[in-house]
Short mmCIF file of C-alpha atoms and ligand atoms in Angstrom, two decimals:
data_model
loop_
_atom_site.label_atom_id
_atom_site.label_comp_id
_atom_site.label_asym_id
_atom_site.label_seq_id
_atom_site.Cartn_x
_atom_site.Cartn_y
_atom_site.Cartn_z
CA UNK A 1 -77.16 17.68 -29.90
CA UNK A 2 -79.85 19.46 -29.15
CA UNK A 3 -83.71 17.24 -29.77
CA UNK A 4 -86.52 19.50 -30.20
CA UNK A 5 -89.03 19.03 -27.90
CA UNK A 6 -92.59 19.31 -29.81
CA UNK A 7 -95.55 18.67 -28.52
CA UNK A 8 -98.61 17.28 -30.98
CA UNK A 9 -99.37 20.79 -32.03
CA UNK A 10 -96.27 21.97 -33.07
CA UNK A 11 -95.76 19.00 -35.12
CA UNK A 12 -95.54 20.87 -38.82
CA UNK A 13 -93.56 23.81 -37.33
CA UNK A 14 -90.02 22.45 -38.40
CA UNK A 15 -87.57 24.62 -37.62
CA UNK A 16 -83.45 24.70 -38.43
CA UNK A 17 -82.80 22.11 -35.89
CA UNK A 18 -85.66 19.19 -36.67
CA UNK A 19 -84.48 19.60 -40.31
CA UNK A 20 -82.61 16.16 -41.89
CA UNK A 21 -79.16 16.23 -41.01
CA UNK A 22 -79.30 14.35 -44.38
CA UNK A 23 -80.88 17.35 -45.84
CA UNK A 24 -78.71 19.55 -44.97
CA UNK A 25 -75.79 17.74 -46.30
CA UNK A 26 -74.19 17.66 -42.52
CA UNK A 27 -72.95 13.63 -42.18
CA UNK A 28 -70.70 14.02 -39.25
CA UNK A 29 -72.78 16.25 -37.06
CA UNK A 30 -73.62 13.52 -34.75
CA UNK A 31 -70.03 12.21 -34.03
CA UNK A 32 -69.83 15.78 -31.93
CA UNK A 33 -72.90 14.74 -30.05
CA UNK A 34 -72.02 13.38 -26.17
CA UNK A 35 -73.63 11.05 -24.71
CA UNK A 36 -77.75 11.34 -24.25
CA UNK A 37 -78.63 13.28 -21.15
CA UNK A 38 -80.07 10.76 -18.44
CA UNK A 39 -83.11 13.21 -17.85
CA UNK A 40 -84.10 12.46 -21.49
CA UNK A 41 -85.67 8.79 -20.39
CA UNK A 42 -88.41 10.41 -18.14
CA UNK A 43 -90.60 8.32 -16.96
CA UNK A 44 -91.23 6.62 -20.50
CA UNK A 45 -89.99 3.32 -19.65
CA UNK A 46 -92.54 2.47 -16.65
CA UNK A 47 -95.55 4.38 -18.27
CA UNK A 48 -96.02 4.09 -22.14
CA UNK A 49 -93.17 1.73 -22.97
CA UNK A 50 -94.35 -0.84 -20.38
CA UNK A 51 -97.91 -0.08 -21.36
CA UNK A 52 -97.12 -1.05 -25.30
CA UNK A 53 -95.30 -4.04 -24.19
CA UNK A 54 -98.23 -5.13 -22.62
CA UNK A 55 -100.31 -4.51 -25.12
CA UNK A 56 -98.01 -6.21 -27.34
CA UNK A 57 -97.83 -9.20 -25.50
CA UNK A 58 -101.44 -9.54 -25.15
CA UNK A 59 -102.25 -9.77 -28.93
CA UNK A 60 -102.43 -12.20 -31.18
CA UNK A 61 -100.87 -12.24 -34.68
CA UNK A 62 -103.96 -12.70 -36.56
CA UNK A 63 -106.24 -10.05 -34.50
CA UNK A 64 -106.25 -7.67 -37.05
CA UNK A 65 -107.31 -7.99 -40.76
CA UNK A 66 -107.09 -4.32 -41.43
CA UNK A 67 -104.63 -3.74 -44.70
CA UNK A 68 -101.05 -2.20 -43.86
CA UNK A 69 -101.45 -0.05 -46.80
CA UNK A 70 -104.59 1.68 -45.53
CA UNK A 71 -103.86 1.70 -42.31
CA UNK A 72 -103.91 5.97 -40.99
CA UNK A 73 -101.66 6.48 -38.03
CA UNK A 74 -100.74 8.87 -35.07
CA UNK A 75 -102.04 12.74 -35.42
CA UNK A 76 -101.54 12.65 -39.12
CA UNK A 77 -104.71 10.53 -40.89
CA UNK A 78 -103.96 9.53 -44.48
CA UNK A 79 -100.32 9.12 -43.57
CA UNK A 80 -99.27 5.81 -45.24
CA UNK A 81 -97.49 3.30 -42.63
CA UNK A 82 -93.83 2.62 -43.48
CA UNK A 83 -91.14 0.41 -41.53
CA UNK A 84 -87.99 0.95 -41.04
CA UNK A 85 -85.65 -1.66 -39.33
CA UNK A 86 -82.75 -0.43 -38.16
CA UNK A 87 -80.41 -3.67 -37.74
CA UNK A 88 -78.06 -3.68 -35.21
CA UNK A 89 -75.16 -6.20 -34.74
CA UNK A 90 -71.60 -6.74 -34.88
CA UNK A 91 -70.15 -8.26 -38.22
CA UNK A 92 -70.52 -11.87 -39.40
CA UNK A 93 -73.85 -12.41 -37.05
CA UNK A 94 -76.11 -13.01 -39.59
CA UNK A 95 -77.69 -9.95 -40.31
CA UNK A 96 -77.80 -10.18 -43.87
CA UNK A 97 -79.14 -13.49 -43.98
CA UNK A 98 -81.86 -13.13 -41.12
CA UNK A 99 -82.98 -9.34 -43.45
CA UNK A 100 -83.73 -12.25 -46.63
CA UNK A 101 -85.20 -14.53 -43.82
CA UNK A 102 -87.71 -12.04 -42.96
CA UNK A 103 -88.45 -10.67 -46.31
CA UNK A 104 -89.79 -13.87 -47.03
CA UNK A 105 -91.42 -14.54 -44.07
CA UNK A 106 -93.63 -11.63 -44.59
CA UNK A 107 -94.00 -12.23 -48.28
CA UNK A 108 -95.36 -15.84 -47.15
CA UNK A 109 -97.72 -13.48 -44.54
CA UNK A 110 -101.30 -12.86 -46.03
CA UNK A 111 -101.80 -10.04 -44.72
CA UNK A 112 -98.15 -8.58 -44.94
CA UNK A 113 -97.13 -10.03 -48.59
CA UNK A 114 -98.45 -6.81 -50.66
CA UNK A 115 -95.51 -5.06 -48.36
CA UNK A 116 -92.50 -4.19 -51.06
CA UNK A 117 -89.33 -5.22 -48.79
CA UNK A 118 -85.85 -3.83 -49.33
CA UNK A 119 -82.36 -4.62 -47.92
CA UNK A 120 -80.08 -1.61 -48.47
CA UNK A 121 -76.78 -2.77 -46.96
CA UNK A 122 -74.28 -0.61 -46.39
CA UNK A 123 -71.72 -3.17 -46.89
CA UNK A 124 -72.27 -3.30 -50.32
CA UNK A 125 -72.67 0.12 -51.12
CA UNK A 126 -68.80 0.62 -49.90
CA UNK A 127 -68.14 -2.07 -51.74
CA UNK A 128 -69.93 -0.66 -55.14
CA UNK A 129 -68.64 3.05 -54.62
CA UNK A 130 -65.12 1.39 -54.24
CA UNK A 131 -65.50 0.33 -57.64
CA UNK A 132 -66.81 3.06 -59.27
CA UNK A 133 -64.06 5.44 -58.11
CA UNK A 134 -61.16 3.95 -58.44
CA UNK A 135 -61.74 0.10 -60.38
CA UNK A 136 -60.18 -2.93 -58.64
CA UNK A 137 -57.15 -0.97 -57.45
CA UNK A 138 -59.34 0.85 -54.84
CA UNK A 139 -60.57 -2.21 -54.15
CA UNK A 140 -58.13 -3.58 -53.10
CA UNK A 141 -57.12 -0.51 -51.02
CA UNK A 142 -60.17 -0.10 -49.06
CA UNK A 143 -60.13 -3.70 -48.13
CA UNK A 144 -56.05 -3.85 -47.41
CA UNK A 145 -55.47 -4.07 -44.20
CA UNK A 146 -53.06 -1.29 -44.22
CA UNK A 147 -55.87 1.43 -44.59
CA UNK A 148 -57.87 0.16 -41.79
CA UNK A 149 -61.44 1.21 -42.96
CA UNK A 150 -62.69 -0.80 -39.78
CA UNK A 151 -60.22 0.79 -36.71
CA UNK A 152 -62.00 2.89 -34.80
CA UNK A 153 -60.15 5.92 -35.60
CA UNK A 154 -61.17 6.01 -38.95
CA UNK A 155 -65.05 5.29 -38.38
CA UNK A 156 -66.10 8.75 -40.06
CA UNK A 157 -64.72 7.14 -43.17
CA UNK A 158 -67.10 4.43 -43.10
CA UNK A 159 -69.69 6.89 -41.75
CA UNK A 160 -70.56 8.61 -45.44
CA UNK A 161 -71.17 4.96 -46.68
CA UNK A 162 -74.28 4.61 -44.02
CA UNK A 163 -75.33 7.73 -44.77
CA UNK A 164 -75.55 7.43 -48.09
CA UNK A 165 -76.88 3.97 -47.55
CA UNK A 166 -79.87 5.52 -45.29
CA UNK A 167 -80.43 8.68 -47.77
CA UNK A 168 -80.99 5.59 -50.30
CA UNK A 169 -83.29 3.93 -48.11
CA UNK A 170 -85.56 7.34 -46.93
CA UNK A 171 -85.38 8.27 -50.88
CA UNK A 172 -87.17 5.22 -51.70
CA UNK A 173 -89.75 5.17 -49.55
CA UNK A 174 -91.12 8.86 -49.93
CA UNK A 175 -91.28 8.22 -53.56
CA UNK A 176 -93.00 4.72 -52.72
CA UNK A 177 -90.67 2.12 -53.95
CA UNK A 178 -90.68 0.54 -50.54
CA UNK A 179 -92.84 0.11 -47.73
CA UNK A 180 -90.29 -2.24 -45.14
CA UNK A 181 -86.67 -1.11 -45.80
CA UNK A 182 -84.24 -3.04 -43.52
CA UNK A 183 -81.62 -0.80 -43.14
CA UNK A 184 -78.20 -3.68 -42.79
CA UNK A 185 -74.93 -2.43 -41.26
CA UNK A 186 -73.44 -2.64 -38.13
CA UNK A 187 -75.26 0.36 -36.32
CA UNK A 188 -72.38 -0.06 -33.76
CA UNK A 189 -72.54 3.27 -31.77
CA UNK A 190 -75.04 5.06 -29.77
CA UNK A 191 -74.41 7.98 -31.96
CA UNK A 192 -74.98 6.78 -34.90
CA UNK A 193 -78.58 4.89 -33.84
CA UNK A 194 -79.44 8.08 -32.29
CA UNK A 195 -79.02 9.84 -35.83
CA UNK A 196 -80.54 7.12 -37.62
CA UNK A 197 -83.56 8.08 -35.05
CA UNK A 198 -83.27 11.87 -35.84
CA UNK A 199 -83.67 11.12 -39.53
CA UNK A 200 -86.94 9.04 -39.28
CA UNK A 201 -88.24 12.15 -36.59
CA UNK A 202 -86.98 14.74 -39.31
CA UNK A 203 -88.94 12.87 -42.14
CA UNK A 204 -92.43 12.19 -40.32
CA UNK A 205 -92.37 15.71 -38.73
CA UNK A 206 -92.54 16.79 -42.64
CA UNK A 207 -96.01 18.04 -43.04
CA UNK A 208 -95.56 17.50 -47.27
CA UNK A 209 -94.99 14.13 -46.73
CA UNK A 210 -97.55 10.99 -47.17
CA UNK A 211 -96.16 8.54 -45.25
CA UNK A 212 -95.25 8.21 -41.65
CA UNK A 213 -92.13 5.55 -40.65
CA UNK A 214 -92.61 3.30 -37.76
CA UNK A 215 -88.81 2.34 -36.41
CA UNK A 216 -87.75 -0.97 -35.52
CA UNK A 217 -84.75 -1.89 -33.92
CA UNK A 218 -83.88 -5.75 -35.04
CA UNK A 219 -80.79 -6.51 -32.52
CA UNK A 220 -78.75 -9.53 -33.77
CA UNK A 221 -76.08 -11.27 -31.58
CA UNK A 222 -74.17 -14.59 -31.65
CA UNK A 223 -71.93 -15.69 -28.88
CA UNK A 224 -71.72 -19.26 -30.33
CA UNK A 225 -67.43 -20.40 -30.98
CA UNK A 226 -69.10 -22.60 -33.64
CA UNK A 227 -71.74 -20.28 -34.96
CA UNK A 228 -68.67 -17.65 -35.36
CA UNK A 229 -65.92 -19.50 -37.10
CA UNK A 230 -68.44 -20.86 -39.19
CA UNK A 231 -69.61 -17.71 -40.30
CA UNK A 232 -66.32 -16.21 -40.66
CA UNK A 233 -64.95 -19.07 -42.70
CA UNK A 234 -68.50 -18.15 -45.03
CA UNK A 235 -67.40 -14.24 -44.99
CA UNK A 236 -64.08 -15.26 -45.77
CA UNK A 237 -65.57 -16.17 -49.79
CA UNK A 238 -67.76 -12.85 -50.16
CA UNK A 239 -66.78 -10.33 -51.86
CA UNK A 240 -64.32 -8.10 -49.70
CA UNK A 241 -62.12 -11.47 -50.39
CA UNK A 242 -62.66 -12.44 -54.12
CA UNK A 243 -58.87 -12.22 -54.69
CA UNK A 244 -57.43 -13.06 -51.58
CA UNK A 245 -56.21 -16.83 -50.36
CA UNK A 246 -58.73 -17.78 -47.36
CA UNK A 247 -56.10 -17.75 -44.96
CA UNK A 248 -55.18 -14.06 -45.31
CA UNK A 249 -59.39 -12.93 -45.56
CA UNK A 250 -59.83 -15.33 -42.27
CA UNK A 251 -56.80 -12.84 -40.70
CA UNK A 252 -58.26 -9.70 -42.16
CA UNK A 253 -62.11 -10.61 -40.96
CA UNK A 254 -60.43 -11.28 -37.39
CA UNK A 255 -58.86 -8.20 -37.39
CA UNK A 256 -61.59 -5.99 -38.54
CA UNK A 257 -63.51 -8.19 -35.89
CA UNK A 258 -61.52 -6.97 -33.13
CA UNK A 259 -61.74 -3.06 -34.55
CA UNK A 260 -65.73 -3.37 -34.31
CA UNK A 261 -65.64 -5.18 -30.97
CA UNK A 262 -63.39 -2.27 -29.82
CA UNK A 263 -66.36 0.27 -30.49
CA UNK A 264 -69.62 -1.74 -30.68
CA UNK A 265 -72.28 -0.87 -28.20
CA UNK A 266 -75.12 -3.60 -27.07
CA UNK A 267 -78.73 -1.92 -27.85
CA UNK A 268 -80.12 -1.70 -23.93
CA UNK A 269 -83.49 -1.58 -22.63
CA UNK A 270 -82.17 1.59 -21.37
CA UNK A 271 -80.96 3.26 -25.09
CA UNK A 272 -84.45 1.98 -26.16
CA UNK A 273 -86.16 4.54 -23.71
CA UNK A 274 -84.27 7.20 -24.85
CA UNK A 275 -85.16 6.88 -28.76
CA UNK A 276 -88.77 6.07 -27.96
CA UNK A 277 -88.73 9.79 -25.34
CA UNK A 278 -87.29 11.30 -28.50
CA UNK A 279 -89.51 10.06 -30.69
CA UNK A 280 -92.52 11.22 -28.08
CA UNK A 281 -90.76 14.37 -27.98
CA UNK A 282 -90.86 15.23 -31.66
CA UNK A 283 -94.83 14.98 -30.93
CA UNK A 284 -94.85 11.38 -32.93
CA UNK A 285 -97.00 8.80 -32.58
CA UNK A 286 -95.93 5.58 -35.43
CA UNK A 287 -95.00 3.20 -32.85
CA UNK A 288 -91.26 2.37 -32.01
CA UNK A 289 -90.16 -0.98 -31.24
CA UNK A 290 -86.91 -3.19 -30.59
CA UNK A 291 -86.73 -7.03 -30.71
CA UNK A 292 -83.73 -9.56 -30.15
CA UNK A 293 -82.48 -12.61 -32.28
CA UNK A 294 -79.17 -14.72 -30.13
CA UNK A 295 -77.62 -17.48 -31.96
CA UNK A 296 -80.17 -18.06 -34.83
CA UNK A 297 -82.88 -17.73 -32.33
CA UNK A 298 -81.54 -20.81 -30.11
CA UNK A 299 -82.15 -18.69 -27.06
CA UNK A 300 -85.06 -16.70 -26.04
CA UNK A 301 -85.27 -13.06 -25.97
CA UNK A 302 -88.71 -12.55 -24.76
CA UNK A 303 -87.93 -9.96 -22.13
CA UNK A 304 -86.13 -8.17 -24.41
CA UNK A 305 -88.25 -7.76 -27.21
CA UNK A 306 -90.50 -4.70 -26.65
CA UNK A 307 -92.05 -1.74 -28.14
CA UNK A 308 -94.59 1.72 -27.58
CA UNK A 309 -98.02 0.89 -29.80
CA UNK A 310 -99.08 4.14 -31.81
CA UNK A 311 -102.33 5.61 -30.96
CA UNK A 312 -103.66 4.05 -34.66
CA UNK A 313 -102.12 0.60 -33.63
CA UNK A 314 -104.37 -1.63 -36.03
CA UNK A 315 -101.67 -1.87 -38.88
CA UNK A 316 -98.62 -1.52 -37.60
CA UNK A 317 -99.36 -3.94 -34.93
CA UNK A 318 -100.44 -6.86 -37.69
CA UNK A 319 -97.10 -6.22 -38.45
CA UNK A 320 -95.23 -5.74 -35.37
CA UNK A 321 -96.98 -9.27 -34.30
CA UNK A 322 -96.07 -10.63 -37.30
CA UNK A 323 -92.37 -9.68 -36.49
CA UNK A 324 -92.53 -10.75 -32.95
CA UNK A 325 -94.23 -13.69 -34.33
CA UNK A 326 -90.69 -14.62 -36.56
CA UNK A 327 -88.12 -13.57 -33.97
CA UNK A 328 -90.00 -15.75 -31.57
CA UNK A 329 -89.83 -18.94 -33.85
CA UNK A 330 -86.99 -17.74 -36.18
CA UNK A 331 -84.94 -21.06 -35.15
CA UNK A 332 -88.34 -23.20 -36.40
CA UNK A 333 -89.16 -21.17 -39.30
CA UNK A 334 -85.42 -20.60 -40.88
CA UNK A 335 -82.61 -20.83 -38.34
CA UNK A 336 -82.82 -24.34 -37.93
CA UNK A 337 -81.02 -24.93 -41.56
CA UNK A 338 -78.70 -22.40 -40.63
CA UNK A 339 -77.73 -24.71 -37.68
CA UNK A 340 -77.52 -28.06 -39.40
CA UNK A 341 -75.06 -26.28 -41.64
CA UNK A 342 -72.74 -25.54 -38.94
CA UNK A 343 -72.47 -28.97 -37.39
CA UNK A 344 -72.23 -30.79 -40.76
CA UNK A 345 -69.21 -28.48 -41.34
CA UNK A 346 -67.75 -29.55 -38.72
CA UNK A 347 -68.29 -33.04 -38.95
CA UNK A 348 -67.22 -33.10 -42.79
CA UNK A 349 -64.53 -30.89 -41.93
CA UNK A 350 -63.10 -33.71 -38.88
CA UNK A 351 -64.31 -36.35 -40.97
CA UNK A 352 -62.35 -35.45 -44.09
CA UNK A 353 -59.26 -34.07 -42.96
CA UNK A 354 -59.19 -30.04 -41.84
CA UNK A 355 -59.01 -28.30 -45.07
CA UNK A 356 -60.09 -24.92 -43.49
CA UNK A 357 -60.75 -25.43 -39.67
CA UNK A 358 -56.85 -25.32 -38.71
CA UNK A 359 -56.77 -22.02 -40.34
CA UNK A 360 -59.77 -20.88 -38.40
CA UNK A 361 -58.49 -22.20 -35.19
CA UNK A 362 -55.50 -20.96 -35.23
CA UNK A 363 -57.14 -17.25 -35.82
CA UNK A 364 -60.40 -17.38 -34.43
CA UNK A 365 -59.13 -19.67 -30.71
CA UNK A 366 -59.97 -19.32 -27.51
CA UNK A 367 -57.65 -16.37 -26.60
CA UNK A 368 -59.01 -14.60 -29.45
CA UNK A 369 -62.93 -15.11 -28.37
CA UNK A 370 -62.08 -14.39 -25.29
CA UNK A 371 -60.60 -10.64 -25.83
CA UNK A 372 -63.28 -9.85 -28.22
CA UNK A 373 -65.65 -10.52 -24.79
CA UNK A 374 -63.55 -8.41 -22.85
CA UNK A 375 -64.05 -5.21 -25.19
CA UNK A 376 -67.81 -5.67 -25.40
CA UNK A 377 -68.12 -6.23 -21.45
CA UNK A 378 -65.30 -2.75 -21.26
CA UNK A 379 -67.97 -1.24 -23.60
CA UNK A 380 -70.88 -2.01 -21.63
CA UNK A 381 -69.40 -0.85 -18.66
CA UNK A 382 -68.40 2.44 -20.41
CA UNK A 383 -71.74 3.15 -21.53
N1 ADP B 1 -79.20 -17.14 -39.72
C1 ADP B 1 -78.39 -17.54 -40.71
N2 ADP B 1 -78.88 -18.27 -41.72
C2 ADP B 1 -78.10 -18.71 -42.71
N3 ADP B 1 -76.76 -18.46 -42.78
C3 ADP B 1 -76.21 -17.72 -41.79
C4 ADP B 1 -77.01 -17.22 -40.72
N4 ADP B 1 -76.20 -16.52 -39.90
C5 ADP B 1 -74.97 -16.58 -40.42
N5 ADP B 1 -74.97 -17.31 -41.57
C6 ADP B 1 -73.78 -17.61 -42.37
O1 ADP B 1 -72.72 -16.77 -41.91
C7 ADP B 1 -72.30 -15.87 -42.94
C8 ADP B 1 -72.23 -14.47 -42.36
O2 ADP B 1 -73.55 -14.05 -42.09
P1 ADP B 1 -74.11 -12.65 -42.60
O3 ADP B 1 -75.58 -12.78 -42.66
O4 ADP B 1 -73.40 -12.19 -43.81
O5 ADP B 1 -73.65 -11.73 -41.35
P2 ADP B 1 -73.66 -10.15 -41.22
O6 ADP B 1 -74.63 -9.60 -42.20
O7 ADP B 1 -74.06 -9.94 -39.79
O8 ADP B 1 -72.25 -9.68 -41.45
C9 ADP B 1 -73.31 -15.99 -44.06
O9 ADP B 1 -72.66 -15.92 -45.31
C10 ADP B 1 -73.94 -17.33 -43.85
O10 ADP B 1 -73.18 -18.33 -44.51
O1 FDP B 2 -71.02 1.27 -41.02
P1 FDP B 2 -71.41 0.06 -40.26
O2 FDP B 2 -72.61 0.28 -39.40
O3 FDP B 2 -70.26 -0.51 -39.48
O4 FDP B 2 -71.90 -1.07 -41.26
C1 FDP B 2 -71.37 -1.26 -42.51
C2 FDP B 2 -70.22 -2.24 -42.50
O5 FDP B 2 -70.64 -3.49 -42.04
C3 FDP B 2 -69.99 -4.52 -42.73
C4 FDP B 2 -69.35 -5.33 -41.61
O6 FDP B 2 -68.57 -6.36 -42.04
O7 FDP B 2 -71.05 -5.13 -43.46
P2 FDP B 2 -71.17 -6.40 -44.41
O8 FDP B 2 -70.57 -7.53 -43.61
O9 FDP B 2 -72.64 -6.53 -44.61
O10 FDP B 2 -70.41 -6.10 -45.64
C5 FDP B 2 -69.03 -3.83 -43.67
O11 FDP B 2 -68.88 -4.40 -44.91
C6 FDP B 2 -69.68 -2.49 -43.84
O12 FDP B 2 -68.83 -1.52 -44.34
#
């Protein structure tokens, strides 16, 4: 793929190749892309990105009072500020519940709670297009094991749902129906974060547009045996599994488990710099940040949380502190209910005789956590 590289000035000249990928109706074009050049990084992670971590770090969530809808960032004044979170993490970590988690937090916030907030989860669009098409029959086929939505050499299939998912989620905040839209699938490539990226460059570089997107990567991992059974005997009742015993949906989450292990890519310091040099490329200046959440916030991510402050900071850092602010004290604020649950299912579930943890144990064991390691650590040293 070629970025375009454009400095401040050329910011409204959008030419064929800064147009929407979505735009132009081309889904797959980034699957074709190799890898990011390593010349792309610069020198942006010692200079500006260590710079806006600083300046991160140094503020305090209440510093600013300004209002996050009047807020006028970058080179553009009267640009409204929107967020975008781009969530990132394999499945059955807890991304969908941490997006309503932090919703609410910032609808408890003073000075966030006038923000609309919107999930649009890819998930369930795949599910809801399944059954428009075809009824329960395709239903049934897209989740049957035989069809294998989740291997990795049928990912373009599952592709069109995101894209649809993220056309959804752009639509609704240029016409104003959402100002934080948390944007929940798996983001499991490289390529497909880079053209999430492209699309938020594409839409701020538009010179019609009033509002200018601030990107957020929200990273979510769990490496917890407890934490992971327990959330894959929860997926196991949702509603890729209405009709099926819990034994087989335990199997099937397992295997589409070890598909996305197979092809899932950590988010590293490292990819960070790249999408914040593009972003500085494209000539824009909303701000672009990434922060961490491990096992419902049980262990810190400080160092890993980190972002580049626009040149207009006020608003978007009320918010970005506010953020910081919950993925610091997520375990305090809503995680800790998450973890009660886990050990009173496993006390109730030794106390009471096993209904469900045999079947999880003898699917989700030690030789199966342990593989699903080794293709994230083969990954990592791929990248
Ligand atoms: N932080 C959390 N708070 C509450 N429940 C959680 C949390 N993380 C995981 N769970 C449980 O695990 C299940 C799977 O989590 P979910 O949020 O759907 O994961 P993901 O969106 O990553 O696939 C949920 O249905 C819920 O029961
Ligand atoms: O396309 P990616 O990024 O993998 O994300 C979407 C997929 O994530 C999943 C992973 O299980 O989400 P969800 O659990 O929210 O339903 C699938 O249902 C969904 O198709």
């Amino acid at each position: 793929m070629e970025s375009t590289s454009t400095s401040a000035s050329s910011l409204f000249s959008l030419d064929q190749a800064t147009c929407s990928a979505l735009f132009q109706n081309r889904p797959h074009y980034y699957y074709e892309n190799g890898e990011i050049e390593e010349e792309e990084m610069g020198d942006y992670l010692s200079n500006s990105l260590l710079q806006g971590m600083d300046e991160l770090q140094r503020t305090s969530s209440s510093s600013s009072s300004q209002s996050a809808l009047t807020f006028e960032c970058g080179m553009q004044r009267h640009k409204k500020p929107k967020y975008v979170f781009v969530l990132v993490g394999l499945p059955a970590v807890g991304k969908s519940s941490m997006s309503s988690h932090l919703m609410e937090y910032l609808s408890r916030e003073q000075s966030t709670r006038d923000l609309r907030c919107q999930v649009y989860n890819a998930g369930k669009v795949r599910r809801s297009m399944s059954f428009q098409n075809l009824g329960l029959l395709s239903m049934r086929l897209a989740n049957d094991s035989s069809e294998d939505l989740f291997s990795p050499k049928n990912h373009d299939k599952k592709e069109l749902y995101a894209r649809i998912t993220l056309e959804k989620l752009l639509k609704d905040l240029d016409s104003d129906i959402c100002d934080v839209a948390i944007f929940d699938a798996t983001n499991s490539r490289v390529n497909r974060r880079r053209f999430v990226f492209e699309e938020i460059c594409s839409y701020n570089q538009m010179r019609n547009k009033k509002f200018c997107i601030t990107p957020v990567v929200l990273q979510i991992s769990c490496n917890d045996h407890d934490f992971i059974k327990f959330n894959v005997h929860n997926k196991a009742f949702n509603a890729d599994y209405y009709d099926k015993p819990y034994e087989y949906a335990v199997r099937d989450f397992a295997k589409r488990l070890r598909n996305y292990h197979l092809q899932f890519t950590p988010f590293t310091r490292r990819e960070f710099a790249q999408l914040a040099s593009l972003v500085q490329r494209r000539g824009l200046d909303y701000g672009v940040f990434c922060f961490n959440i491990m096992n419902a916030g049980t262990v810190p991510t400080r160092d890993d949380n980190f972002g580049v402050l626009p040149v207009q900071k006020e608003q978007v850092q009320t918010v970005i502190n506010l953020v910081a602010q919950f993925v610091e004290h997520y375990t305090k604020l809503f995680g800790h209910t998450y973890v009660d649950s886990v050990s009173d299912f496993f006390s109730k579930e030794a106390r009471d005789g096993s209904q469900y943890l045999s079947a999880i144990n003898s699917v989700i064991n030690e030789e199966f956590l342990d593989e699903l390691q080794g293709s994230l650590d083969s990954n990592l040293q791929g990248n």
